Short mmCIF file of C-alpha atoms in Angstrom, two decimals:
data_model
loop_
_atom_site.label_atom_id
_atom_site.label_comp_id
_atom_site.label_asym_id
_atom_site.label_seq_id
_atom_site.Cartn_x
_atom_site.Cartn_y
_atom_site.Cartn_z
CA MET A 642 -0.07 -0.08 0.07
CA SER A 643 1.75 3.12 -1.39
CA LEU A 644 1.32 5.81 1.49
CA ALA A 645 1.48 9.70 1.24
CA PHE A 646 1.64 12.09 3.65
CA ILE A 647 -0.76 15.54 3.12
CA PHE A 648 -0.06 18.33 4.74
CA PRO A 649 -3.69 20.45 5.88
CA GLY A 650 -3.17 24.79 4.95
CA GLN A 651 -4.84 27.80 5.73
CA GLY A 652 -8.27 27.60 7.32
CA SER A 653 -8.61 24.12 9.00
CA GLN A 654 -6.78 25.82 12.30
CA ALA A 655 -8.92 26.46 15.73
CA VAL A 656 -8.15 27.19 18.79
CA GLY A 657 -6.95 23.77 20.58
CA MET A 658 -5.65 22.68 17.90
CA GLY A 659 -2.90 20.17 18.88
CA GLN A 660 -2.93 20.13 22.58
CA ASP A 661 -4.10 16.49 23.05
CA LEU A 662 -1.37 15.42 21.65
CA ALA A 663 0.35 18.09 24.04
CA GLN A 664 -0.81 16.15 26.86
CA ALA A 665 -0.24 13.30 25.99
CA PHE A 666 3.44 13.42 24.27
CA ALA A 667 6.64 15.18 25.34
CA ALA A 668 7.89 15.07 22.04
CA ALA A 669 4.72 17.26 20.53
CA ARG A 670 5.06 19.39 23.26
CA GLU A 671 9.13 19.80 22.55
CA VAL A 672 7.75 21.01 18.70
CA PHE A 673 5.19 24.41 20.24
CA GLU A 674 8.31 25.36 22.74
CA GLU A 675 10.69 25.22 19.59
CA VAL A 676 8.57 26.95 17.17
CA ASP A 677 7.16 29.39 20.84
CA GLU A 678 11.22 30.08 20.96
CA ALA A 679 12.32 30.59 17.44
CA LEU A 680 9.01 33.22 16.95
CA LYS A 681 10.73 34.71 20.13
CA GLN A 682 6.32 34.36 21.34
CA LYS A 683 4.03 32.99 22.85
CA LEU A 684 2.83 30.98 20.56
CA SER A 685 1.39 27.99 21.72
CA VAL A 686 -0.67 29.87 23.76
CA LEU A 687 -2.52 30.96 21.69
CA MET A 688 -3.05 28.25 19.46
CA ARG A 689 -4.26 26.07 22.84
CA ASP A 690 -6.28 29.72 25.02
CA GLY A 691 -7.07 31.87 22.06
CA PRO A 692 -8.11 34.55 21.43
CA GLU A 693 -9.33 33.34 17.91
CA ASP A 694 -9.70 36.07 16.00
CA GLN A 695 -5.93 36.60 17.57
CA LEU A 696 -5.28 33.36 15.67
CA THR A 697 -6.92 33.50 12.56
CA LEU A 698 -4.09 36.57 11.60
CA THR A 699 -2.06 35.33 8.80
CA GLU A 700 1.37 35.66 10.40
CA ASN A 701 0.04 33.44 13.05
CA ALA A 702 -2.33 30.62 11.80
CA GLN A 703 0.65 29.80 9.43
CA PRO A 704 3.31 29.38 12.03
CA ALA A 705 0.95 27.26 14.35
CA LEU A 706 -0.99 24.87 11.30
CA MET A 707 2.84 23.57 10.62
CA ALA A 708 3.71 23.15 14.28
CA VAL A 709 0.72 20.81 15.12
CA SER A 710 1.44 18.62 11.46
CA VAL A 711 5.12 18.95 12.52
CA ALA A 712 3.66 18.08 15.99
CA VAL A 713 2.18 14.57 14.67
CA MET A 714 4.71 14.10 12.57
CA ARG A 715 7.47 13.80 15.55
CA VAL A 716 5.05 12.05 17.57
CA LEU A 717 4.88 9.69 14.91
CA GLU A 718 8.34 8.58 14.99
CA ARG A 719 9.26 8.89 18.29
CA GLU A 720 6.09 7.05 19.87
CA PHE A 721 5.28 4.93 17.01
CA GLY A 722 8.82 3.43 15.21
CA VAL A 723 6.09 5.43 12.01
CA THR A 724 8.58 7.73 10.07
CA VAL A 725 8.40 10.21 7.02
CA ASP A 726 10.82 8.11 4.55
CA LYS A 727 7.29 5.59 4.77
CA ALA A 728 5.83 8.07 2.92
CA ALA A 729 6.13 7.78 -1.63
CA PHE A 730 5.82 11.29 -1.53
CA VAL A 731 4.21 13.77 1.38
CA ALA A 732 2.01 17.53 -0.35
CA GLY A 733 0.81 19.87 1.54
CA HIS A 734 -2.09 22.86 0.77
CA SER A 735 -0.18 26.16 0.87
CA LEU A 736 1.30 26.75 3.69
CA GLY A 737 1.32 23.23 4.04
CA GLU A 738 3.51 22.41 1.58
CA TYR A 739 6.45 24.36 3.84
CA SER A 740 5.04 21.66 6.80
CA ALA A 741 5.80 18.95 4.24
CA LEU A 742 9.20 20.52 3.78
CA ALA A 743 9.86 20.01 7.50
CA ALA A 744 8.28 17.13 8.12
CA ALA A 745 10.57 15.76 5.46
CA GLY A 746 13.64 16.85 6.99
CA ALA A 747 14.68 19.89 3.96
CA ILE A 748 13.53 23.23 6.45
CA SER A 749 14.77 23.45 9.97
CA LEU A 750 11.68 23.61 12.38
CA PRO A 751 12.61 27.05 13.57
CA GLU A 752 13.39 27.70 10.21
CA THR A 753 10.36 26.87 8.89
CA ALA A 754 9.12 28.66 11.74
CA ARG A 755 9.82 31.53 11.02
CA LEU A 756 9.53 31.59 6.72
CA LEU A 757 5.72 31.08 7.46
CA LYS A 758 6.13 34.36 10.40
CA LEU A 759 7.67 36.04 7.30
CA ARG A 760 5.32 35.43 4.42
CA GLY A 761 2.93 35.81 6.80
CA GLN A 762 3.64 39.74 7.66
CA ALA A 763 4.28 39.52 3.82
CA MET A 764 0.93 38.52 2.29
CA GLN A 765 -0.93 40.81 4.56
CA ARG A 766 1.69 44.02 3.42
CA ALA A 767 1.10 43.27 0.04
CA VAL A 768 -2.15 43.96 -0.15
CA PRO A 769 -3.55 46.76 1.69
CA VAL A 770 -6.81 45.22 3.60
CA GLY A 771 -10.52 45.87 1.60
CA GLN A 772 -8.59 46.22 -1.75
CA GLY A 773 -7.93 42.37 -2.56
CA ALA A 774 -11.26 39.87 -2.46
CA MET A 775 -11.56 35.82 -2.74
CA ALA A 776 -14.63 33.47 -2.95
CA SER A 777 -14.99 29.61 -3.32
CA LEU A 778 -16.84 28.27 -5.80
CA ILE A 779 -18.87 25.51 -5.31
CA GLY A 780 -21.37 23.43 -6.36
CA PRO A 781 -21.74 20.46 -9.01
CA ARG A 782 -20.87 22.78 -12.20
CA THR A 783 -17.72 24.02 -10.17
CA ASP A 784 -14.99 23.12 -12.70
CA LEU A 785 -11.36 24.45 -13.40
CA ALA A 786 -12.85 24.98 -16.63
CA LEU A 787 -15.73 27.14 -15.25
CA ALA A 788 -14.39 29.36 -13.30
CA GLU A 789 -11.25 30.23 -15.16
CA GLU A 790 -14.02 31.33 -17.51
CA ALA A 791 -15.53 33.04 -14.44
CA ALA A 792 -12.31 34.58 -13.66
CA LYS A 793 -12.11 35.95 -17.40
CA ALA A 794 -14.61 37.70 -16.59
CA GLY A 795 -12.86 39.86 -13.41
CA ALA A 796 -10.10 40.50 -15.01
CA GLU A 797 -12.12 42.70 -17.27
CA VAL A 798 -12.11 45.12 -14.64
CA GLY A 799 -8.79 44.73 -12.58
CA VAL A 800 -6.60 41.67 -11.74
CA CYS A 801 -8.32 38.25 -11.08
CA VAL A 802 -7.57 34.59 -11.79
CA VAL A 803 -7.64 30.66 -10.51
CA ALA A 804 -6.02 30.94 -6.59
CA ASN A 805 -6.83 27.46 -5.68
CA ASP A 806 -8.67 24.06 -7.45
CA ASN A 807 -9.41 22.26 -4.72
CA ASN A 808 -11.35 19.49 -6.42
CA GLN A 809 -14.60 18.79 -8.87
CA GLY A 810 -17.23 21.18 -7.86
CA ASN A 811 -14.52 23.77 -5.17
CA VAL A 812 -12.53 26.09 -6.85
CA VAL A 813 -11.23 29.46 -5.34
CA ILE A 814 -10.58 32.65 -7.45
CA SER A 815 -8.36 35.47 -6.21
CA GLY A 816 -8.03 39.28 -6.95
CA ALA A 817 -8.84 42.91 -6.50
CA LYS A 818 -12.22 43.27 -5.21
CA ALA A 819 -14.28 45.10 -7.93
CA ALA A 820 -12.71 42.24 -10.18
CA VAL A 821 -13.72 39.02 -7.64
CA ASP A 822 -17.19 40.23 -7.59
CA ARG A 823 -17.39 40.64 -11.40
CA ALA A 824 -16.38 37.24 -11.66
CA ILE A 825 -18.77 35.87 -8.62
CA GLU A 826 -21.23 37.61 -11.18
CA LYS A 827 -20.38 35.76 -13.72
CA ALA A 828 -20.12 32.37 -12.37
CA LYS A 829 -23.93 32.24 -11.67
CA GLU A 830 -24.78 32.81 -14.04
CA LEU A 831 -22.52 29.77 -15.43
CA GLY A 832 -24.38 27.70 -12.54
CA ALA A 833 -21.47 27.93 -9.50
CA ARG A 834 -22.76 28.82 -6.44
CA ALA A 835 -20.36 31.74 -4.97
CA ILE A 836 -18.97 32.46 -1.69
CA PRO A 837 -16.75 35.02 -0.45
CA LEU A 838 -14.57 34.26 1.64
CA ASN A 839 -13.24 35.93 5.18
CA VAL A 840 -9.47 36.36 3.88
CA SER A 841 -7.56 39.50 5.07
CA ALA A 842 -5.90 39.70 1.83
CA PRO A 843 -6.06 37.68 -2.04
CA PHE A 844 -3.64 35.06 -2.09
CA HIS A 845 -2.40 33.36 -4.81
CA CYS A 846 -3.05 35.55 -7.37
CA PRO A 847 -0.11 38.60 -9.13
CA LEU A 848 -1.20 40.95 -6.49
CA MET A 849 0.52 38.87 -4.46
CA GLN A 850 3.87 39.97 -5.92
CA PRO A 851 5.57 42.31 -3.36
CA ALA A 852 5.33 39.31 -0.81
CA ALA A 853 6.62 37.12 -3.32
CA ASP A 854 8.99 39.41 -3.76
CA GLU A 855 10.13 39.33 0.13
CA MET A 856 10.04 35.26 0.37
CA ALA A 857 13.10 35.45 -2.73
CA GLN A 858 15.44 37.34 -0.19
CA ALA A 859 14.29 35.00 2.49
CA LEU A 860 14.38 32.07 0.70
CA ALA A 861 17.69 32.79 -0.42
CA ALA A 862 18.95 32.89 2.79
CA ALA A 863 17.56 29.73 3.77
CA THR A 864 19.00 26.23 4.00
CA ILE A 865 17.60 23.37 2.44
CA LEU A 866 18.06 20.60 2.14
CA THR A 867 16.88 17.24 0.28
CA PRO A 868 14.20 16.34 1.61
CA ARG A 869 13.46 11.90 2.43
CA ALA A 870 10.60 11.92 1.25
CA PRO A 871 10.18 13.71 -3.05
CA VAL A 872 7.72 16.86 -2.53
CA VAL A 873 4.27 17.16 -5.14
CA ALA A 874 5.14 20.76 -5.27
CA ASN A 875 1.23 23.34 -5.70
CA VAL A 876 2.70 25.20 -8.62
CA THR A 877 3.65 22.10 -11.24
CA ALA A 878 1.65 19.41 -9.72
CA ARG A 879 4.47 17.06 -9.39
CA PRO A 880 7.06 15.82 -6.92
CA THR A 881 10.62 16.96 -6.82
CA ASN A 882 13.29 15.73 -3.80
CA ASP A 883 15.48 19.31 -5.19
CA PRO A 884 16.64 21.79 -3.29
CA GLU A 885 17.46 24.41 -5.87
CA ALA A 886 13.69 23.98 -7.23
CA ILE A 887 12.41 23.73 -4.39
CA ARG A 888 13.42 27.80 -2.69
CA ARG A 889 12.01 28.71 -6.60
CA LEU A 890 8.17 27.03 -6.37
CA LEU A 891 7.90 28.05 -3.34
CA VAL A 892 8.47 31.78 -4.03
CA GLU A 893 5.99 30.49 -6.95
CA GLN A 894 3.82 29.45 -4.93
CA VAL A 895 3.03 33.54 -4.05
CA THR A 896 1.39 34.29 -6.52
CA GLY A 897 0.84 31.15 -8.29
CA ARG A 898 -2.08 28.31 -8.29
CA VAL A 899 -2.01 26.12 -5.48
CA ARG A 900 -3.32 23.39 -8.06
CA TRP A 901 -4.22 20.31 -5.31
CA ARG A 902 -6.19 18.82 -7.44
CA GLU A 903 -3.59 17.63 -10.79
CA SER A 904 -1.45 16.72 -7.00
CA VAL A 905 -3.78 14.48 -5.89
CA SER A 906 -4.69 12.51 -9.08
CA TRP A 907 -1.22 12.67 -10.15
CA MET A 908 -0.28 10.33 -6.95
CA ALA A 909 -2.90 8.27 -6.70
CA ASP A 910 -2.87 8.31 -10.85
CA GLU A 911 0.60 8.27 -11.81
CA GLY A 912 2.68 7.62 -8.21
CA GLY A 913 0.46 4.88 -7.13
CA VAL A 914 -0.91 6.20 -3.61
CA THR A 915 -3.96 3.91 -2.52
CA ARG A 916 -3.23 5.32 0.75
CA PHE A 917 -2.95 9.96 2.30
CA ALA A 918 -2.27 10.57 6.31
CA GLU A 919 -4.10 14.01 6.61
CA ALA A 920 -0.80 15.87 9.10
CA GLY A 921 -1.67 18.19 11.53
CA ALA A 922 -5.32 20.21 12.36
CA GLY A 923 -9.06 19.13 10.99
CA LYS A 924 -9.92 16.68 8.45
CA VAL A 925 -10.31 19.59 5.01
CA LEU A 926 -7.77 17.71 2.99
CA SER A 927 -9.49 13.98 3.84
CA GLY A 928 -12.27 14.99 2.44
CA MET A 929 -10.78 17.09 -1.18
CA VAL A 930 -9.40 13.49 -1.46
CA LYS A 931 -12.40 11.80 -1.51
CA ARG A 932 -13.66 13.75 -4.56
CA ILE A 933 -10.57 13.51 -6.67
CA ALA A 934 -9.49 10.04 -6.38
CA PRO A 935 -12.52 8.05 -4.35
CA ASP A 936 -10.68 4.70 -4.53
CA ALA A 937 -8.10 6.18 -2.07
CA GLU A 938 -8.11 6.04 1.60
CA ALA A 939 -7.79 9.19 3.79
CA VAL A 940 -6.99 9.30 6.89
CA PRO A 941 -7.00 12.21 9.26
CA LEU A 942 -4.38 11.98 11.96
CA ASN A 943 -5.30 14.64 14.60
CA GLY A 944 -4.98 12.62 17.99
CA PRO A 945 -3.32 10.00 19.85
CA ALA A 946 -6.35 7.87 19.18
CA ASP A 947 -6.09 8.82 15.20
CA LEU A 948 -2.13 7.69 15.30
CA GLU A 949 -2.10 5.11 17.03
CA ALA A 950 -4.81 3.19 14.84
CA PHE A 951 -2.55 4.67 11.74
CA ALA A 952 0.31 3.02 13.79
CA LYS A 953 -1.08 -0.31 13.81
CA THR A 954 -1.94 -0.50 9.83
CA LEU A 955 1.43 -0.22 8.96
#
């Protein structure tokens, strides 16, 4: 049975995430302490106690979600002997790609935390609040072609692109507010439901170029090693284990499309993956996997019981 570890992105955060792991395992507590030390911030307290509006801030949510994902993987390794080497691939949704790289040993935990803190701050700085928007296009008629047609209509009045191709029935668009509003109208005409997203910036679109420039500078100075399992990159939907390619792709990812549907399809169809284990908070990606690759198994790994049950099946 071929396995892939997958790592969730922003939106999966919740106050209290990772606390059952921290209570049960020293390995998880160590991860949270390392992240706190790297950021010179009591992020673990914010994760445990909230308030939710502070945890949801991009600069906090991104390193926090990564910390929970890495805690899951460290507990799997220390307590149950399950290492990332058992996976054919690792992959993550947007910021989850950093979690995948940290879990695979390509970037150290402290450096990953600092990069994600900067990434969140840079994304927030790139576009003044209120000038950008994102919307989720959903429904049985929603696919990439419909979303691209809607985005094309929006682009007549400003920047508007497909940001996340999540799965059939769930595609996200991003750009200037007026352009996204126009795209929403077009999407409804085409038979999709459109839900404006409560986000602080228009992620994964050309308006994020200032953030990409900041990340290029930070990543140029970062130490990136060969990962212990190939990483399927968001912007190519293909695996790589080359550190310089990883560095370049992480920069491109800031403005580029998250090709999640294609990534999962490739792992299942070409990579032979039959089991996807979602390491971290929530089960959003597991739901996506079931829609993209219905013959594959999707297993959320959140709490101690999940990890113990999963380890017994290997």
